[in-house]
Amino acid sequence: MIINFKCKGCNQEFDCEMGKIGINDQTFRPDFEKPNFCPRCGERGLDDVLLTELGQSQMTEATKDA
Ligand SMILES: [Zn+2]
């Protein structure tokens, strides 16, 4: 599943293939199969990026069957 993010480091939006996406039962945060990777900054943690509006609708789509 490709999700659109905005990197807090370089302020650029990018698409990232995150693999399978679930929601963590304990934290209710998304669980991604693959690491988040900004094309400019390299690997980023979940706190280093923001979901764009497009990313949010992609997340809703990705997790609605979970
Ligand atoms: Zn970046």
PDB file of N, CA and C and ligand atoms in Angstrom:
ATOM      1  N   MET A   1       0.850  -1.196   0.000  1.00  0.00           N
ATOM      2  CA  MET A   1       0.000   0.000   0.000  1.00  0.00           C
ATOM      3  C   MET A   1       0.883   1.241   0.000  1.00  0.00           C
ATOM      4  N   ILE A   2       0.647   2.133  -0.945  1.00  0.00           N
ATOM      5  CA  ILE A   2       1.434   3.357  -1.026  1.00  0.00           C
ATOM      6  C   ILE A   2       0.713   4.466  -0.257  1.00  0.00           C
ATOM      7  N   ILE A   3       1.437   5.123   0.623  1.00  0.00           N
ATOM      8  CA  ILE A   3       0.875   6.190   1.449  1.00  0.00           C
ATOM      9  C   ILE A   3       1.657   7.480   1.185  1.00  0.00           C
ATOM     10  N   ASN A   4       0.913   8.584   1.143  1.00  0.00           N
ATOM     11  CA  ASN A   4       1.531   9.882   0.903  1.00  0.00           C
ATOM     12  C   ASN A   4       1.818  10.568   2.240  1.00  0.00           C
ATOM     13  N   PHE A   5       3.079  10.939   2.455  1.00  0.00           N
ATOM     14  CA  PHE A   5       3.518  11.580   3.694  1.00  0.00           C
ATOM     15  C   PHE A   5       4.138  12.935   3.402  1.00  0.00           C
ATOM     16  N   LYS A   6       4.254  13.735   4.467  1.00  0.00           N
ATOM     17  CA  LYS A   6       5.067  14.938   4.394  1.00  0.00           C
ATOM     18  C   LYS A   6       6.178  14.793   5.423  1.00  0.00           C
ATOM     19  N   CYS A   7       7.405  14.954   4.959  1.00  0.00           N
ATOM     20  CA  CYS A   7       8.572  14.801   5.827  1.00  0.00           C
ATOM     21  C   CYS A   7       8.757  16.077   6.664  1.00  0.00           C
ATOM     22  N   LYS A   8       8.951  15.914   7.988  1.00  0.00           N
ATOM     23  CA  LYS A   8       9.190  17.076   8.840  1.00  0.00           C
ATOM     24  C   LYS A   8      10.605  17.613   8.661  1.00  0.00           C
ATOM     25  N   GLY A   9      11.496  16.781   8.111  1.00  0.00           N
ATOM     26  CA  GLY A   9      12.878  17.203   7.938  1.00  0.00           C
ATOM     27  C   GLY A   9      13.044  18.154   6.767  1.00  0.00           C
ATOM     28  N   CYS A  10      12.533  17.775   5.588  1.00  0.00           N
ATOM     29  CA  CYS A  10      12.740  18.579   4.384  1.00  0.00           C
ATOM     30  C   CYS A  10      11.451  19.234   3.898  1.00  0.00           C
ATOM     31  N   ASN A  11      10.325  18.985   4.610  1.00  0.00           N
ATOM     32  CA  ASN A  11       9.041  19.606   4.257  1.00  0.00           C
ATOM     33  C   ASN A  11       8.558  19.242   2.855  1.00  0.00           C
ATOM     34  N   GLN A  12       9.009  18.115   2.355  1.00  0.00           N
ATOM     35  CA  GLN A  12       8.551  17.667   1.043  1.00  0.00           C
ATOM     36  C   GLN A  12       7.589  16.502   1.216  1.00  0.00           C
ATOM     37  N   GLU A  13       6.620  16.428   0.307  1.00  0.00           N
ATOM     38  CA  GLU A  13       5.714  15.286   0.306  1.00  0.00           C
ATOM     39  C   GLU A  13       6.305  14.176  -0.541  1.00  0.00           C
ATOM     40  N   PHE A  14       6.041  12.954  -0.119  1.00  0.00           N
ATOM     41  CA  PHE A  14       6.545  11.814  -0.887  1.00  0.00           C
ATOM     42  C   PHE A  14       5.598  10.639  -0.719  1.00  0.00           C
ATOM     43  N   ASP A  15       5.620   9.739  -1.695  1.00  0.00           N
ATOM     44  CA  ASP A  15       4.868   8.493  -1.628  1.00  0.00           C
ATOM     45  C   ASP A  15       5.794   7.400  -1.152  1.00  0.00           C
ATOM     46  N   CYS A  16       5.297   6.565  -0.268  1.00  0.00           N
ATOM     47  CA  CYS A  16       6.131   5.482   0.239  1.00  0.00           C
ATOM     48  C   CYS A  16       5.327   4.189   0.260  1.00  0.00           C
ATOM     49  N   GLU A  17       5.935   3.133  -0.256  1.00  0.00           N
ATOM     50  CA  GLU A  17       5.312   1.805  -0.194  1.00  0.00           C
ATOM     51  C   GLU A  17       5.511   1.261   1.217  1.00  0.00           C
ATOM     52  N   MET A  18       4.428   1.123   1.973  1.00  0.00           N
ATOM     53  CA  MET A  18       4.520   0.735   3.376  1.00  0.00           C
ATOM     54  C   MET A  18       4.169  -0.725   3.612  1.00  0.00           C
ATOM     55  N   GLY A  19       3.880  -1.467   2.549  1.00  0.00           N
ATOM     56  CA  GLY A  19       3.518  -2.867   2.735  1.00  0.00           C
ATOM     57  C   GLY A  19       2.146  -2.980   3.382  1.00  0.00           C
ATOM     58  N   LYS A  20       1.983  -4.000   4.208  1.00  0.00           N
ATOM     59  CA  LYS A  20       0.697  -4.183   4.891  1.00  0.00           C
ATOM     60  C   LYS A  20       0.561  -3.174   6.019  1.00  0.00           C
ATOM     61  N   ILE A  21      -0.660  -2.687   6.223  1.00  0.00           N
ATOM     62  CA  ILE A  21      -0.908  -1.687   7.258  1.00  0.00           C
ATOM     63  C   ILE A  21      -1.988  -2.202   8.195  1.00  0.00           C
ATOM     64  N   GLY A  22      -1.687  -2.146   9.480  1.00  0.00           N
ATOM     65  CA  GLY A  22      -2.680  -2.508  10.486  1.00  0.00           C
ATOM     66  C   GLY A  22      -2.741  -1.428  11.542  1.00  0.00           C
ATOM     67  N   ILE A  23      -3.607  -1.630  12.515  1.00  0.00           N
ATOM     68  CA  ILE A  23      -3.685  -0.697  13.635  1.00  0.00           C
ATOM     69  C   ILE A  23      -3.286  -1.454  14.894  1.00  0.00           C
ATOM     70  N   ASN A  24      -2.358  -0.887  15.634  1.00  0.00           N
ATOM     71  CA  ASN A  24      -1.904  -1.513  16.872  1.00  0.00           C
ATOM     72  C   ASN A  24      -3.034  -1.490  17.907  1.00  0.00           C
ATOM     73  N   ASP A  25      -3.347  -2.658  18.483  1.00  0.00           N
ATOM     74  CA  ASP A  25      -4.461  -2.751  19.436  1.00  0.00           C
ATOM     75  C   ASP A  25      -4.229  -1.920  20.693  1.00  0.00           C
ATOM     76  N   GLN A  26      -2.966  -1.805  21.091  1.00  0.00           N
ATOM     77  CA  GLN A  26      -2.665  -1.102  22.340  1.00  0.00           C
ATOM     78  C   GLN A  26      -2.601   0.417  22.158  1.00  0.00           C
ATOM     79  N   THR A  27      -1.920   0.844  21.118  1.00  0.00           N
ATOM     80  CA  THR A  27      -1.662   2.278  20.971  1.00  0.00           C
ATOM     81  C   THR A  27      -2.624   2.945  19.994  1.00  0.00           C
ATOM     82  N   PHE A  28      -3.333   2.129  19.218  1.00  0.00           N
ATOM     83  CA  PHE A  28      -4.220   2.630  18.155  1.00  0.00           C
ATOM     84  C   PHE A  28      -3.456   3.463  17.127  1.00  0.00           C
ATOM     85  N   ARG A  29      -2.166   3.253  17.077  1.00  0.00           N
ATOM     86  CA  ARG A  29      -1.383   3.887  16.015  1.00  0.00           C
ATOM     87  C   ARG A  29      -1.204   2.878  14.888  1.00  0.00           C
ATOM     88  N   PRO A  30      -0.969   3.362  13.675  1.00  0.00           N
ATOM     89  CA  PRO A  30      -0.796   2.423  12.573  1.00  0.00           C
ATOM     90  C   PRO A  30       0.502   1.621  12.693  1.00  0.00           C
ATOM     91  N   ASP A  31       0.392   0.369  12.308  1.00  0.00           N
ATOM     92  CA  ASP A  31       1.548  -0.523  12.227  1.00  0.00           C
ATOM     93  C   ASP A  31       1.868  -0.732  10.765  1.00  0.00           C
ATOM     94  N   PHE A  32       3.083  -0.380  10.364  1.00  0.00           N
ATOM     95  CA  PHE A  32       3.472  -0.542   8.970  1.00  0.00           C
ATOM     96  C   PHE A  32       4.419  -1.721   8.839  1.00  0.00           C
ATOM     97  N   GLU A  33       4.263  -2.459   7.757  1.00  0.00           N
ATOM     98  CA  GLU A  33       5.137  -3.606   7.513  1.00  0.00           C
ATOM     99  C   GLU A  33       6.542  -3.152   7.131  1.00  0.00           C
ATOM    100  N   LYS A  34       6.622  -2.038   6.393  1.00  0.00           N
ATOM    101  CA  LYS A  34       7.917  -1.591   5.878  1.00  0.00           C
ATOM    102  C   LYS A  34       8.295  -0.243   6.479  1.00  0.00           C
ATOM    103  N   PRO A  35       9.590   0.064   6.514  1.00  0.00           N
ATOM    104  CA  PRO A  35      10.010   1.351   7.074  1.00  0.00           C
ATOM    105  C   PRO A  35       9.599   2.512   6.179  1.00  0.00           C
ATOM    106  N   ASN A  36       9.425   3.642   6.834  1.00  0.00           N
ATOM    107  CA  ASN A  36       9.095   4.883   6.141  1.00  0.00           C
ATOM    108  C   ASN A  36      10.382   5.494   5.613  1.00  0.00           C
ATOM    109  N   PHE A  37      10.397   5.849   4.348  1.00  0.00           N
ATOM    110  CA  PHE A  37      11.650   6.232   3.712  1.00  0.00           C
ATOM    111  C   PHE A  37      11.468   7.499   2.898  1.00  0.00           C
ATOM    112  N   CYS A  38      12.014   8.608   3.387  1.00  0.00           N
ATOM    113  CA  CYS A  38      11.978   9.846   2.625  1.00  0.00           C
ATOM    114  C   CYS A  38      13.067   9.807   1.560  1.00  0.00           C
ATOM    115  N   PRO A  39      12.730  10.161   0.310  1.00  0.00           N
ATOM    116  CA  PRO A  39      13.734  10.088  -0.762  1.00  0.00           C
ATOM    117  C   PRO A  39      14.905  11.048  -0.542  1.00  0.00           C
ATOM    118  N   ARG A  40      14.727  12.060   0.289  1.00  0.00           N
ATOM    119  CA  ARG A  40      15.810  13.030   0.532  1.00  0.00           C
ATOM    120  C   ARG A  40      16.541  12.761   1.830  1.00  0.00           C
ATOM    121  N   CYS A  41      15.811  12.368   2.891  1.00  0.00           N
ATOM    122  CA  CYS A  41      16.406  12.233   4.222  1.00  0.00           C
ATOM    123  C   CYS A  41      16.732  10.790   4.581  1.00  0.00           C
ATOM    124  N   GLY A  42      16.216   9.821   3.805  1.00  0.00           N
ATOM    125  CA  GLY A  42      16.445   8.433   4.170  1.00  0.00           C
ATOM    126  C   GLY A  42      15.369   7.938   5.117  1.00  0.00           C
ATOM    127  N   GLU A  43      15.690   6.910   5.886  1.00  0.00           N
ATOM    128  CA  GLU A  43      14.690   6.292   6.739  1.00  0.00           C
ATOM    129  C   GLU A  43      14.212   7.262   7.816  1.00  0.00           C
ATOM    130  N   ARG A  44      12.890   7.320   8.005  1.00  0.00           N
ATOM    131  CA  ARG A  44      12.285   8.224   8.976  1.00  0.00           C
ATOM    132  C   ARG A  44      11.421   7.433   9.935  1.00  0.00           C
ATOM    133  N   GLY A  45      11.371   7.884  11.208  1.00  0.00           N
ATOM    134  CA  GLY A  45      10.418   7.294  12.145  1.00  0.00           C
ATOM    135  C   GLY A  45       9.036   7.870  11.909  1.00  0.00           C
ATOM    136  N   LEU A  46       8.037   7.252  12.534  1.00  0.00           N
ATOM    137  CA  LEU A  46       6.671   7.745  12.349  1.00  0.00           C
ATOM    138  C   LEU A  46       6.490   9.148  12.905  1.00  0.00           C
ATOM    139  N   ASP A  47       7.315   9.529  13.883  1.00  0.00           N
ATOM    140  CA  ASP A  47       7.208  10.871  14.444  1.00  0.00           C
ATOM    141  C   ASP A  47       7.932  11.914  13.596  1.00  0.00           C
ATOM    142  N   ASP A  48       8.643  11.467  12.577  1.00  0.00           N
ATOM    143  CA  ASP A  48       9.392  12.388  11.713  1.00  0.00           C
ATOM    144  C   ASP A  48       8.611  12.784  10.467  1.00  0.00           C
ATOM    145  N   VAL A  49       7.422  12.226  10.338  1.00  0.00           N
ATOM    146  CA  VAL A  49       6.619  12.505   9.147  1.00  0.00           C
ATOM    147  C   VAL A  49       5.180  12.834   9.552  1.00  0.00           C
ATOM    148  N   LEU A  50       4.480  13.499   8.669  1.00  0.00           N
ATOM    149  CA  LEU A  50       3.055  13.777   8.841  1.00  0.00           C
ATOM    150  C   LEU A  50       2.295  13.100   7.715  1.00  0.00           C
ATOM    151  N   LEU A  51       1.057  12.694   8.017  1.00  0.00           N
ATOM    152  CA  LEU A  51       0.193  12.203   6.953  1.00  0.00           C
ATOM    153  C   LEU A  51      -0.410  13.407   6.233  1.00  0.00           C
ATOM    154  N   THR A  52      -0.347  13.408   4.931  1.00  0.00           N
ATOM    155  CA  THR A  52      -1.055  14.433   4.168  1.00  0.00           C
ATOM    156  C   THR A  52      -2.539  14.078   4.126  1.00  0.00           C
ATOM    157  N   GLU A  53      -3.355  14.982   3.595  1.00  0.00           N
ATOM    158  CA  GLU A  53      -4.777  14.665   3.439  1.00  0.00           C
ATOM    159  C   GLU A  53      -4.958  13.433   2.563  1.00  0.00           C
ATOM    160  N   LEU A  54      -4.167  13.368   1.502  1.00  0.00           N
ATOM    161  CA  LEU A  54      -4.218  12.191   0.629  1.00  0.00           C
ATOM    162  C   LEU A  54      -3.814  10.948   1.411  1.00  0.00           C
ATOM    163  N   GLY A  55      -2.753  11.080   2.214  1.00  0.00           N
ATOM    164  CA  GLY A  55      -2.296   9.954   3.026  1.00  0.00           C
ATOM    165  C   GLY A  55      -3.354   9.480   3.998  1.00  0.00           C
ATOM    166  N   GLN A  56      -4.097  10.422   4.573  1.00  0.00           N
ATOM    167  CA  GLN A  56      -5.142  10.034   5.518  1.00  0.00           C
ATOM    168  C   GLN A  56      -6.239   9.227   4.847  1.00  0.00           C
ATOM    169  N   SER A  57      -6.632   9.640   3.634  1.00  0.00           N
ATOM    170  CA  SER A  57      -7.672   8.858   2.963  1.00  0.00           C
ATOM    171  C   SER A  57      -7.111   7.515   2.510  1.00  0.00           C
ATOM    172  N   GLN A  58      -5.820   7.476   2.157  1.00  0.00           N
ATOM    173  CA  GLN A  58      -5.199   6.187   1.806  1.00  0.00           C
ATOM    174  C   GLN A  58      -5.163   5.268   3.026  1.00  0.00           C
ATOM    175  N   MET A  59      -4.876   5.838   4.203  1.00  0.00           N
ATOM    176  CA  MET A  59      -4.849   5.047   5.436  1.00  0.00           C
ATOM    177  C   MET A  59      -6.233   4.502   5.754  1.00  0.00           C
ATOM    178  N   THR A  60      -7.252   5.341   5.603  1.00  0.00           N
ATOM    179  CA  THR A  60      -8.624   4.896   5.861  1.00  0.00           C
ATOM    180  C   THR A  60      -8.965   3.730   4.952  1.00  0.00           C
ATOM    181  N   GLU A  61      -8.571   3.876   3.686  1.00  0.00           N
ATOM    182  CA  GLU A  61      -8.823   2.810   2.712  1.00  0.00           C
ATOM    183  C   GLU A  61      -8.074   1.539   3.105  1.00  0.00           C
ATOM    184  N   ALA A  62      -6.826   1.696   3.543  1.00  0.00           N
ATOM    185  CA  ALA A  62      -5.966   0.555   3.829  1.00  0.00           C
ATOM    186  C   ALA A  62      -6.415  -0.200   5.074  1.00  0.00           C
ATOM    187  N   THR A  63      -7.037   0.489   6.023  1.00  0.00           N
ATOM    188  CA  THR A  63      -7.354  -0.151   7.309  1.00  0.00           C
ATOM    189  C   THR A  63      -8.839  -0.472   7.455  1.00  0.00           C
ATOM    190  N   LYS A  64      -9.653  -0.166   6.470  1.00  0.00           N
ATOM    191  CA  LYS A  64     -11.097  -0.351   6.686  1.00  0.00           C
ATOM    192  C   LYS A  64     -11.485  -1.822   6.742  1.00  0.00           C
ATOM    193  N   ASP A  65     -10.693  -2.695   6.133  1.00  0.00           N
ATOM    194  CA  ASP A  65     -11.002  -4.122   6.172  1.00  0.00           C
ATOM    195  C   ASP A  65     -10.289  -4.844   7.299  1.00  0.00           C
ATOM    196  N   ALA A  66      -9.434  -4.146   8.026  1.00  0.00           N
ATOM    197  CA  ALA A  66      -8.596  -4.804   9.036  1.00  0.00           C
ATOM    198  C   ALA A  66      -9.415  -5.166  10.280  1.00  0.00           C
TER     199      ALA A  66
HETATM  200 ZN    ZN B   1      12.820  14.379   4.139  1.00  0.00          ZN
END
